[in-house]
Amino acid sequence: MISRRPLLLSALGAAALLAGCDKLGFGQKASFQGVDLTGAAYARGFNLPDQNGRSRSLEDFKGKVVVVFFGFTQCPDVCPTTLAELAQVKKALGPDGDKVQGVFITVDPERDKPELLKPYLESFDPSFIGLRGTPEQLKDVAKEFKIYYAKVPGQTPDSYTMDHTAASFLFDPQGRIRVFSRYGAGASAMLADVKTLLSGS
């Protein structure tokens, strides 16, 4: 015979979780294609200069879904693929594409000068913003987002490459971290999650 007590406790536990979400201002739990980071105590934001020298933070993009990706301009595959997919997402949204902001944070500030970042990002979408901090600022923001990056030596001092976490972080229009989107999931998965965030879920 099934005990009613565990069932009752499970029901109360589920109600408490929903109540907790309500207190955080998220309402009922949304269903995402990526990893749900709602309420996470990390990846809470950034404050770095962009390719034009202007200091940028999440506050600048209130009202938009912000997609943050760490990479470098000489990346052969992961970075251009991710940026191209994000451009596809914006295009697929039609007029709502203006409510999505792509933010690229370079893990290679040594080579990714502003004059290189600007045309690189514009080749994918003119609205994309590139952020480039000092090595110390990069270290701090990487710690905040819990991402990995490391220089891999090449045959010459300038021919090195970079290993880095291949994923995007999605913030809702209120500037709250919501989704960890793994590389390889595809544009359709990110599009679904962006639509969910734009709907207010």
JSON list of C-alpha atoms in Angstrom, two decimals:
[
{"chain": "A", "resi": 1, "resn": "MET", "atom": "CA", "xyz": [0.00, 0.00, 0.00]},
{"chain": "A", "resi": 2, "resn": "ILE", "atom": "CA", "xyz": [1.31, 3.46, -0.96]},
{"chain": "A", "resi": 3, "resn": "SER", "atom": "CA", "xyz": [1.76, 5.79, 1.97]},
{"chain": "A", "resi": 4, "resn": "ARG", "atom": "CA", "xyz": [-0.09, 9.09, 1.67]},
{"chain": "A", "resi": 5, "resn": "ARG", "atom": "CA", "xyz": [2.48, 10.92, 3.83]},
{"chain": "A", "resi": 6, "resn": "PRO", "atom": "CA", "xyz": [5.34, 10.92, 1.26]},
{"chain": "A", "resi": 7, "resn": "LEU", "atom": "CA", "xyz": [2.88, 11.99, -1.43]},
{"chain": "A", "resi": 8, "resn": "LEU", "atom": "CA", "xyz": [1.67, 14.84, 0.74]},
{"chain": "A", "resi": 9, "resn": "LEU", "atom": "CA", "xyz": [5.22, 15.91, 1.53]},
{"chain": "A", "resi": 10, "resn": "SER", "atom": "CA", "xyz": [6.09, 15.82, -2.18]},
{"chain": "A", "resi": 11, "resn": "ALA", "atom": "CA", "xyz": [3.10, 17.99, -3.00]},
{"chain": "A", "resi": 12, "resn": "LEU", "atom": "CA", "xyz": [4.02, 20.45, -0.25]},
{"chain": "A", "resi": 13, "resn": "GLY", "atom": "CA", "xyz": [7.61, 20.51, -1.48]},
{"chain": "A", "resi": 14, "resn": "ALA", "atom": "CA", "xyz": [6.53, 21.28, -5.04]},
{"chain": "A", "resi": 15, "resn": "ALA", "atom": "CA", "xyz": [4.25, 24.05, -3.78]},
{"chain": "A", "resi": 16, "resn": "ALA", "atom": "CA", "xyz": [7.11, 25.51, -1.76]},
{"chain": "A", "resi": 17, "resn": "LEU", "atom": "CA", "xyz": [9.38, 25.50, -4.83]},
{"chain": "A", "resi": 18, "resn": "LEU", "atom": "CA", "xyz": [6.75, 27.32, -6.87]},
{"chain": "A", "resi": 19, "resn": "ALA", "atom": "CA", "xyz": [6.24, 29.80, -4.06]},
{"chain": "A", "resi": 20, "resn": "GLY", "atom": "CA", "xyz": [10.00, 30.36, -3.98]},
{"chain": "A", "resi": 21, "resn": "CYS", "atom": "CA", "xyz": [10.00, 31.12, -7.71]},
{"chain": "A", "resi": 22, "resn": "ASP", "atom": "CA", "xyz": [7.14, 33.57, -7.21]},
{"chain": "A", "resi": 23, "resn": "LYS", "atom": "CA", "xyz": [9.12, 35.39, -4.49]},
{"chain": "A", "resi": 24, "resn": "LEU", "atom": "CA", "xyz": [12.02, 35.76, -6.94]},
{"chain": "A", "resi": 25, "resn": "GLY", "atom": "CA", "xyz": [9.59, 37.29, -9.42]},
{"chain": "A", "resi": 26, "resn": "PHE", "atom": "CA", "xyz": [9.77, 34.52, -12.04]},
{"chain": "A", "resi": 27, "resn": "GLY", "atom": "CA", "xyz": [6.22, 33.12, -11.68]},
{"chain": "A", "resi": 28, "resn": "GLN", "atom": "CA", "xyz": [5.83, 29.50, -12.75]},
{"chain": "A", "resi": 29, "resn": "LYS", "atom": "CA", "xyz": [8.98, 27.64, -13.79]},
{"chain": "A", "resi": 30, "resn": "ALA", "atom": "CA", "xyz": [9.73, 28.04, -17.50]},
{"chain": "A", "resi": 31, "resn": "SER", "atom": "CA", "xyz": [10.79, 25.14, -19.71]},
{"chain": "A", "resi": 32, "resn": "PHE", "atom": "CA", "xyz": [14.09, 25.76, -21.51]},
{"chain": "A", "resi": 33, "resn": "GLN", "atom": "CA", "xyz": [16.05, 23.87, -24.16]},
{"chain": "A", "resi": 34, "resn": "GLY", "atom": "CA", "xyz": [19.28, 24.87, -22.41]},
{"chain": "A", "resi": 35, "resn": "VAL", "atom": "CA", "xyz": [20.26, 24.47, -18.75]},
{"chain": "A", "resi": 36, "resn": "ASP", "atom": "CA", "xyz": [17.96, 26.48, -16.46]},
{"chain": "A", "resi": 37, "resn": "LEU", "atom": "CA", "xyz": [20.06, 28.88, -14.34]},
{"chain": "A", "resi": 38, "resn": "THR", "atom": "CA", "xyz": [17.13, 30.78, -12.88]},
{"chain": "A", "resi": 39, "resn": "GLY", "atom": "CA", "xyz": [18.10, 32.11, -9.46]},
{"chain": "A", "resi": 40, "resn": "ALA", "atom": "CA", "xyz": [21.81, 31.18, -9.84]},
{"chain": "A", "resi": 41, "resn": "ALA", "atom": "CA", "xyz": [24.22, 33.08, -7.59]},
{"chain": "A", "resi": 42, "resn": "TYR", "atom": "CA", "xyz": [26.80, 33.53, -10.37]},
{"chain": "A", "resi": 43, "resn": "ALA", "atom": "CA", "xyz": [26.94, 34.93, -13.93]},
{"chain": "A", "resi": 44, "resn": "ARG", "atom": "CA", "xyz": [25.18, 37.98, -12.52]},
{"chain": "A", "resi": 45, "resn": "GLY", "atom": "CA", "xyz": [26.72, 40.54, -14.82]},
{"chain": "A", "resi": 46, "resn": "PHE", "atom": "CA", "xyz": [29.77, 42.32, -16.22]},
{"chain": "A", "resi": 47, "resn": "ASN", "atom": "CA", "xyz": [31.31, 45.76, -16.49]},
{"chain": "A", "resi": 48, "resn": "LEU", "atom": "CA", "xyz": [33.82, 46.00, -19.32]},
{"chain": "A", "resi": 49, "resn": "PRO", "atom": "CA", "xyz": [34.75, 48.44, -22.11]},
{"chain": "A", "resi": 50, "resn": "ASP", "atom": "CA", "xyz": [33.30, 47.72, -25.56]},
{"chain": "A", "resi": 51, "resn": "GLN", "atom": "CA", "xyz": [34.98, 47.99, -28.97]},
{"chain": "A", "resi": 52, "resn": "ASN", "atom": "CA", "xyz": [34.35, 51.75, -28.91]},
{"chain": "A", "resi": 53, "resn": "GLY", "atom": "CA", "xyz": [35.86, 52.25, -25.44]},
{"chain": "A", "resi": 54, "resn": "ARG", "atom": "CA", "xyz": [32.49, 52.69, -23.72]},
{"chain": "A", "resi": 55, "resn": "SER", "atom": "CA", "xyz": [31.98, 50.90, -20.40]},
{"chain": "A", "resi": 56, "resn": "ARG", "atom": "CA", "xyz": [29.13, 48.40, -20.66]},
{"chain": "A", "resi": 57, "resn": "SER", "atom": "CA", "xyz": [27.02, 46.49, -18.14]},
{"chain": "A", "resi": 58, "resn": "LEU", "atom": "CA", "xyz": [23.71, 44.60, -18.15]},
{"chain": "A", "resi": 59, "resn": "GLU", "atom": "CA", "xyz": [21.97, 47.80, -17.10]},
{"chain": "A", "resi": 60, "resn": "ASP", "atom": "CA", "xyz": [22.57, 49.16, -20.61]},
{"chain": "A", "resi": 61, "resn": "PHE", "atom": "CA", "xyz": [20.33, 46.49, -22.11]},
{"chain": "A", "resi": 62, "resn": "LYS", "atom": "CA", "xyz": [17.28, 46.44, -19.84]},
{"chain": "A", "resi": 63, "resn": "GLY", "atom": "CA", "xyz": [14.22, 45.35, -21.80]},
{"chain": "A", "resi": 64, "resn": "LYS", "atom": "CA", "xyz": [16.25, 43.04, -24.04]},
{"chain": "A", "resi": 65, "resn": "VAL", "atom": "CA", "xyz": [17.24, 39.40, -23.90]},
{"chain": "A", "resi": 66, "resn": "VAL", "atom": "CA", "xyz": [21.05, 39.49, -23.62]},
{"chain": "A", "resi": 67, "resn": "VAL", "atom": "CA", "xyz": [23.12, 36.60, -24.98]},
{"chain": "A", "resi": 68, "resn": "VAL", "atom": "CA", "xyz": [26.68, 36.58, -23.62]},
{"chain": "A", "resi": 69, "resn": "PHE", "atom": "CA", "xyz": [29.36, 34.47, -25.27]},
{"chain": "A", "resi": 70, "resn": "PHE", "atom": "CA", "xyz": [33.09, 34.17, -24.45]},
{"chain": "A", "resi": 71, "resn": "GLY", "atom": "CA", "xyz": [35.47, 33.64, -27.35]},
{"chain": "A", "resi": 72, "resn": "PHE", "atom": "CA", "xyz": [38.21, 35.15, -29.54]},
{"chain": "A", "resi": 73, "resn": "THR", "atom": "CA", "xyz": [38.36, 36.46, -33.09]},
{"chain": "A", "resi": 74, "resn": "GLN", "atom": "CA", "xyz": [40.90, 33.90, -34.35]},
{"chain": "A", "resi": 75, "resn": "CYS", "atom": "CA", "xyz": [38.73, 30.99, -33.17]},
{"chain": "A", "resi": 76, "resn": "PRO", "atom": "CA", "xyz": [38.37, 28.62, -36.16]},
{"chain": "A", "resi": 77, "resn": "ASP", "atom": "CA", "xyz": [34.94, 27.13, -35.54]},
{"chain": "A", "resi": 78, "resn": "VAL", "atom": "CA", "xyz": [33.11, 27.45, -32.21]},
{"chain": "A", "resi": 79, "resn": "CYS", "atom": "CA", "xyz": [33.03, 31.25, -32.06]},
{"chain": "A", "resi": 80, "resn": "PRO", "atom": "CA", "xyz": [31.98, 32.01, -35.65]},
{"chain": "A", "resi": 81, "resn": "THR", "atom": "CA", "xyz": [29.38, 29.25, -35.52]},
{"chain": "A", "resi": 82, "resn": "THR", "atom": "CA", "xyz": [27.87, 30.61, -32.30]},
{"chain": "A", "resi": 83, "resn": "LEU", "atom": "CA", "xyz": [27.79, 34.18, -33.59]},
{"chain": "A", "resi": 84, "resn": "ALA", "atom": "CA", "xyz": [26.27, 33.06, -36.90]},
{"chain": "A", "resi": 85, "resn": "GLU", "atom": "CA", "xyz": [23.57, 31.12, -35.04]},
{"chain": "A", "resi": 86, "resn": "LEU", "atom": "CA", "xyz": [22.77, 34.13, -32.87]},
{"chain": "A", "resi": 87, "resn": "ALA", "atom": "CA", "xyz": [22.46, 36.25, -36.01]},
{"chain": "A", "resi": 88, "resn": "GLN", "atom": "CA", "xyz": [20.04, 33.61, -37.38]},
{"chain": "A", "resi": 89, "resn": "VAL", "atom": "CA", "xyz": [18.00, 33.82, -34.16]},
{"chain": "A", "resi": 90, "resn": "LYS", "atom": "CA", "xyz": [17.69, 37.60, -34.44]},
{"chain": "A", "resi": 91, "resn": "LYS", "atom": "CA", "xyz": [16.64, 37.33, -38.09]},
{"chain": "A", "resi": 92, "resn": "ALA", "atom": "CA", "xyz": [14.08, 34.58, -37.35]},
{"chain": "A", "resi": 93, "resn": "LEU", "atom": "CA", "xyz": [12.44, 36.79, -34.73]},
{"chain": "A", "resi": 94, "resn": "GLY", "atom": "CA", "xyz": [11.63, 39.49, -37.28]},
{"chain": "A", "resi": 95, "resn": "PRO", "atom": "CA", "xyz": [10.89, 42.84, -35.57]},
{"chain": "A", "resi": 96, "resn": "ASP", "atom": "CA", "xyz": [11.46, 41.20, -32.17]},
{"chain": "A", "resi": 97, "resn": "GLY", "atom": "CA", "xyz": [15.09, 40.64, -33.18]},
{"chain": "A", "resi": 98, "resn": "ASP", "atom": "CA", "xyz": [15.74, 44.19, -32.00]},
{"chain": "A", "resi": 99, "resn": "LYS", "atom": "CA", "xyz": [14.92, 42.96, -28.48]},
{"chain": "A", "resi": 100, "resn": "VAL", "atom": "CA", "xyz": [17.95, 40.62, -28.49]},
{"chain": "A", "resi": 101, "resn": "GLN", "atom": "CA", "xyz": [21.47, 41.86, -27.73]},
{"chain": "A", "resi": 102, "resn": "GLY", "atom": "CA", "xyz": [24.53, 39.78, -28.53]},
{"chain": "A", "resi": 103, "resn": "VAL", "atom": "CA", "xyz": [27.55, 40.41, -26.28]},
{"chain": "A", "resi": 104, "resn": "PHE", "atom": "CA", "xyz": [30.91, 38.86, -27.15]},
{"chain": "A", "resi": 105, "resn": "ILE", "atom": "CA", "xyz": [33.56, 38.89, -24.40]},
{"chain": "A", "resi": 106, "resn": "THR", "atom": "CA", "xyz": [37.04, 38.18, -25.74]},
{"chain": "A", "resi": 107, "resn": "VAL", "atom": "CA", "xyz": [39.26, 35.76, -23.85]},
{"chain": "A", "resi": 108, "resn": "ASP", "atom": "CA", "xyz": [42.20, 36.99, -25.95]},
{"chain": "A", "resi": 109, "resn": "PRO", "atom": "CA", "xyz": [42.55, 40.71, -25.17]},
{"chain": "A", "resi": 110, "resn": "GLU", "atom": "CA", "xyz": [46.22, 40.53, -26.17]},
{"chain": "A", "resi": 111, "resn": "ARG", "atom": "CA", "xyz": [45.33, 40.14, -29.87]},
{"chain": "A", "resi": 112, "resn": "ASP", "atom": "CA", "xyz": [41.68, 41.22, -29.99]},
{"chain": "A", "resi": 113, "resn": "LYS", "atom": "CA", "xyz": [42.20, 44.97, -30.17]},
{"chain": "A", "resi": 114, "resn": "PRO", "atom": "CA", "xyz": [39.13, 47.22, -30.61]},
{"chain": "A", "resi": 115, "resn": "GLU", "atom": "CA", "xyz": [39.99, 47.83, -34.26]},
{"chain": "A", "resi": 116, "resn": "LEU", "atom": "CA", "xyz": [39.80, 44.06, -34.86]},
{"chain": "A", "resi": 117, "resn": "LEU", "atom": "CA", "xyz": [36.74, 43.35, -32.69]},
{"chain": "A", "resi": 118, "resn": "LYS", "atom": "CA", "xyz": [34.53, 45.92, -34.39]},
{"chain": "A", "resi": 119, "resn": "PRO", "atom": "CA", "xyz": [34.66, 44.65, -38.01]},
{"chain": "A", "resi": 120, "resn": "TYR", "atom": "CA", "xyz": [34.71, 41.03, -36.85]},
{"chain": "A", "resi": 121, "resn": "LEU", "atom": "CA", "xyz": [31.42, 41.35, -34.99]},
{"chain": "A", "resi": 122, "resn": "GLU", "atom": "CA", "xyz": [29.81, 43.58, -37.61]},
{"chain": "A", "resi": 123, "resn": "SER", "atom": "CA", "xyz": [30.40, 40.82, -40.16]},
{"chain": "A", "resi": 124, "resn": "PHE", "atom": "CA", "xyz": [27.83, 38.75, -38.24]},
{"chain": "A", "resi": 125, "resn": "ASP", "atom": "CA", "xyz": [25.43, 41.47, -37.09]},
{"chain": "A", "resi": 126, "resn": "PRO", "atom": "CA", "xyz": [25.96, 45.25, -36.79]},
{"chain": "A", "resi": 127, "resn": "SER", "atom": "CA", "xyz": [24.28, 45.27, -33.36]},
{"chain": "A", "resi": 128, "resn": "PHE", "atom": "CA", "xyz": [26.68, 42.80, -31.73]},
{"chain": "A", "resi": 129, "resn": "ILE", "atom": "CA", "xyz": [28.90, 44.29, -29.04]},
{"chain": "A", "resi": 130, "resn": "GLY", "atom": "CA", "xyz": [32.43, 43.14, -28.22]},
{"chain": "A", "resi": 131, "resn": "LEU", "atom": "CA", "xyz": [33.86, 43.58, -24.74]},
{"chain": "A", "resi": 132, "resn": "ARG", "atom": "CA", "xyz": [37.59, 43.64, -24.06]},
{"chain": "A", "resi": 133, "resn": "GLY", "atom": "CA", "xyz": [38.96, 44.02, -20.56]},
{"chain": "A", "resi": 134, "resn": "THR", "atom": "CA", "xyz": [42.43, 43.98, -19.11]},
{"chain": "A", "resi": 135, "resn": "PRO", "atom": "CA", "xyz": [43.82, 40.54, -18.19]},
{"chain": "A", "resi": 136, "resn": "GLU", "atom": "CA", "xyz": [42.78, 41.25, -14.59]},
{"chain": "A", "resi": 137, "resn": "GLN", "atom": "CA", "xyz": [39.24, 42.27, -15.58]},
{"chain": "A", "resi": 138, "resn": "LEU", "atom": "CA", "xyz": [38.94, 39.18, -17.77]},
{"chain": "A", "resi": 139, "resn": "LYS", "atom": "CA", "xyz": [40.02, 37.00, -14.88]},
{"chain": "A", "resi": 140, "resn": "ASP", "atom": "CA", "xyz": [37.36, 38.56, -12.65]},
{"chain": "A", "resi": 141, "resn": "VAL", "atom": "CA", "xyz": [34.51, 38.22, -15.14]},
{"chain": "A", "resi": 142, "resn": "ALA", "atom": "CA", "xyz": [35.53, 34.63, -15.98]},
{"chain": "A", "resi": 143, "resn": "LYS", "atom": "CA", "xyz": [35.37, 33.83, -12.27]},
{"chain": "A", "resi": 144, "resn": "GLU", "atom": "CA", "xyz": [31.93, 35.43, -12.02]},
{"chain": "A", "resi": 145, "resn": "PHE", "atom": "CA", "xyz": [30.63, 33.35, -14.93]},
{"chain": "A", "resi": 146, "resn": "LYS", "atom": "CA", "xyz": [32.57, 30.24, -13.90]},
{"chain": "A", "resi": 147, "resn": "ILE", "atom": "CA", "xyz": [34.04, 29.84, -17.38]},
{"chain": "A", "resi": 148, "resn": "TYR", "atom": "CA", "xyz": [37.39, 28.33, -18.34]},
{"chain": "A", "resi": 149, "resn": "TYR", "atom": "CA", "xyz": [39.95, 29.83, -20.70]},
{"chain": "A", "resi": 150, "resn": "ALA", "atom": "CA", "xyz": [43.63, 29.13, -21.30]},
{"chain": "A", "resi": 151, "resn": "LYS", "atom": "CA", "xyz": [46.32, 29.95, -23.85]},
{"chain": "A", "resi": 152, "resn": "VAL", "atom": "CA", "xyz": [47.57, 27.01, -25.94]},
{"chain": "A", "resi": 153, "resn": "PRO", "atom": "CA", "xyz": [51.08, 27.69, -27.32]},
{"chain": "A", "resi": 154, "resn": "GLY", "atom": "CA", "xyz": [51.64, 27.51, -31.09]},
{"chain": "A", "resi": 155, "resn": "GLN", "atom": "CA", "xyz": [54.76, 27.18, -33.23]},
{"chain": "A", "resi": 156, "resn": "THR", "atom": "CA", "xyz": [55.50, 30.89, -32.76]},
{"chain": "A", "resi": 157, "resn": "PRO", "atom": "CA", "xyz": [54.69, 33.30, -29.89]},
{"chain": "A", "resi": 158, "resn": "ASP", "atom": "CA", "xyz": [51.89, 34.91, -31.93]},
{"chain": "A", "resi": 159, "resn": "SER", "atom": "CA", "xyz": [50.36, 31.71, -33.31]},
{"chain": "A", "resi": 160, "resn": "TYR", "atom": "CA", "xyz": [48.84, 30.49, -30.06]},
{"chain": "A", "resi": 161, "resn": "THR", "atom": "CA", "xyz": [45.20, 29.54, -29.76]},
{"chain": "A", "resi": 162, "resn": "MET", "atom": "CA", "xyz": [42.74, 29.68, -26.85]},
{"chain": "A", "resi": 163, "resn": "ASP", "atom": "CA", "xyz": [40.81, 26.94, -25.10]},
{"chain": "A", "resi": 164, "resn": "HIS", "atom": "CA", "xyz": [37.59, 28.25, -23.58]},
{"chain": "A", "resi": 165, "resn": "THR", "atom": "CA", "xyz": [34.13, 27.30, -22.38]},
{"chain": "A", "resi": 166, "resn": "ALA", "atom": "CA", "xyz": [31.90, 26.94, -25.43]},
{"chain": "A", "resi": 167, "resn": "ALA", "atom": "CA", "xyz": [28.48, 28.11, -24.30]},
{"chain": "A", "resi": 168, "resn": "SER", "atom": "CA", "xyz": [26.20, 31.14, -24.21]},
{"chain": "A", "resi": 169, "resn": "PHE", "atom": "CA", "xyz": [24.54, 32.74, -21.20]},
{"chain": "A", "resi": 170, "resn": "LEU", "atom": "CA", "xyz": [21.01, 34.10, -21.67]},
{"chain": "A", "resi": 171, "resn": "PHE", "atom": "CA", "xyz": [19.64, 36.92, -19.53]},
{"chain": "A", "resi": 172, "resn": "ASP", "atom": "CA", "xyz": [15.97, 37.91, -19.44]},
{"chain": "A", "resi": 173, "resn": "PRO", "atom": "CA", "xyz": [14.76, 41.47, -20.16]},
{"chain": "A", "resi": 174, "resn": "GLN", "atom": "CA", "xyz": [15.07, 42.28, -16.44]},
{"chain": "A", "resi": 175, "resn": "GLY", "atom": "CA", "xyz": [18.79, 41.46, -16.52]},
{"chain": "A", "resi": 176, "resn": "ARG", "atom": "CA", "xyz": [18.54, 38.15, -14.64]},
{"chain": "A", "resi": 177, "resn": "ILE", "atom": "CA", "xyz": [20.57, 35.10, -15.63]},
{"chain": "A", "resi": 178, "resn": "ARG", "atom": "CA", "xyz": [18.22, 32.38, -16.89]},
{"chain": "A", "resi": 179, "resn": "VAL", "atom": "CA", "xyz": [19.81, 29.92, -19.34]},
{"chain": "A", "resi": 180, "resn": "PHE", "atom": "CA", "xyz": [23.14, 28.22, -20.07]},
{"chain": "A", "resi": 181, "resn": "SER", "atom": "CA", "xyz": [23.05, 27.30, -23.77]},
{"chain": "A", "resi": 182, "resn": "ARG", "atom": "CA", "xyz": [25.64, 24.67, -24.72]},
{"chain": "A", "resi": 183, "resn": "TYR", "atom": "CA", "xyz": [27.55, 24.89, -27.98]},
{"chain": "A", "resi": 184, "resn": "GLY", "atom": "CA", "xyz": [26.18, 22.44, -30.54]},
{"chain": "A", "resi": 185, "resn": "ALA", "atom": "CA", "xyz": [22.54, 22.74, -29.44]},
{"chain": "A", "resi": 186, "resn": "GLY", "atom": "CA", "xyz": [21.81, 24.71, -32.61]},
{"chain": "A", "resi": 187, "resn": "ALA", "atom": "CA", "xyz": [20.04, 27.93, -33.50]},
{"chain": "A", "resi": 188, "resn": "SER", "atom": "CA", "xyz": [16.55, 26.43, -33.12]},
{"chain": "A", "resi": 189, "resn": "ALA", "atom": "CA", "xyz": [17.17, 25.59, -29.44]},
{"chain": "A", "resi": 190, "resn": "MET", "atom": "CA", "xyz": [18.43, 29.09, -28.70]},
{"chain": "A", "resi": 191, "resn": "LEU", "atom": "CA", "xyz": [15.53, 30.60, -30.65]},
{"chain": "A", "resi": 192, "resn": "ALA", "atom": "CA", "xyz": [13.05, 28.66, -28.51]},
{"chain": "A", "resi": 193, "resn": "ASP", "atom": "CA", "xyz": [14.69, 29.86, -25.28]},
{"chain": "A", "resi": 194, "resn": "VAL", "atom": "CA", "xyz": [14.88, 33.48, -26.46]},
{"chain": "A", "resi": 195, "resn": "LYS", "atom": "CA", "xyz": [11.17, 33.36, -27.37]},
{"chain": "A", "resi": 196, "resn": "THR", "atom": "CA", "xyz": [10.38, 32.00, -23.92]},
{"chain": "A", "resi": 197, "resn": "LEU", "atom": "CA", "xyz": [12.29, 34.85, -22.27]},
{"chain": "A", "resi": 198, "resn": "LEU", "atom": "CA", "xyz": [10.69, 37.47, -24.51]},
{"chain": "A", "resi": 199, "resn": "SER", "atom": "CA", "xyz": [7.28, 36.13, -23.54]},
{"chain": "A", "resi": 200, "resn": "GLY", "atom": "CA", "xyz": [7.99, 37.03, -19.92]},
{"chain": "A", "resi": 201, "resn": "SER", "atom": "CA", "xyz": [8.39, 33.46, -18.61]}
]
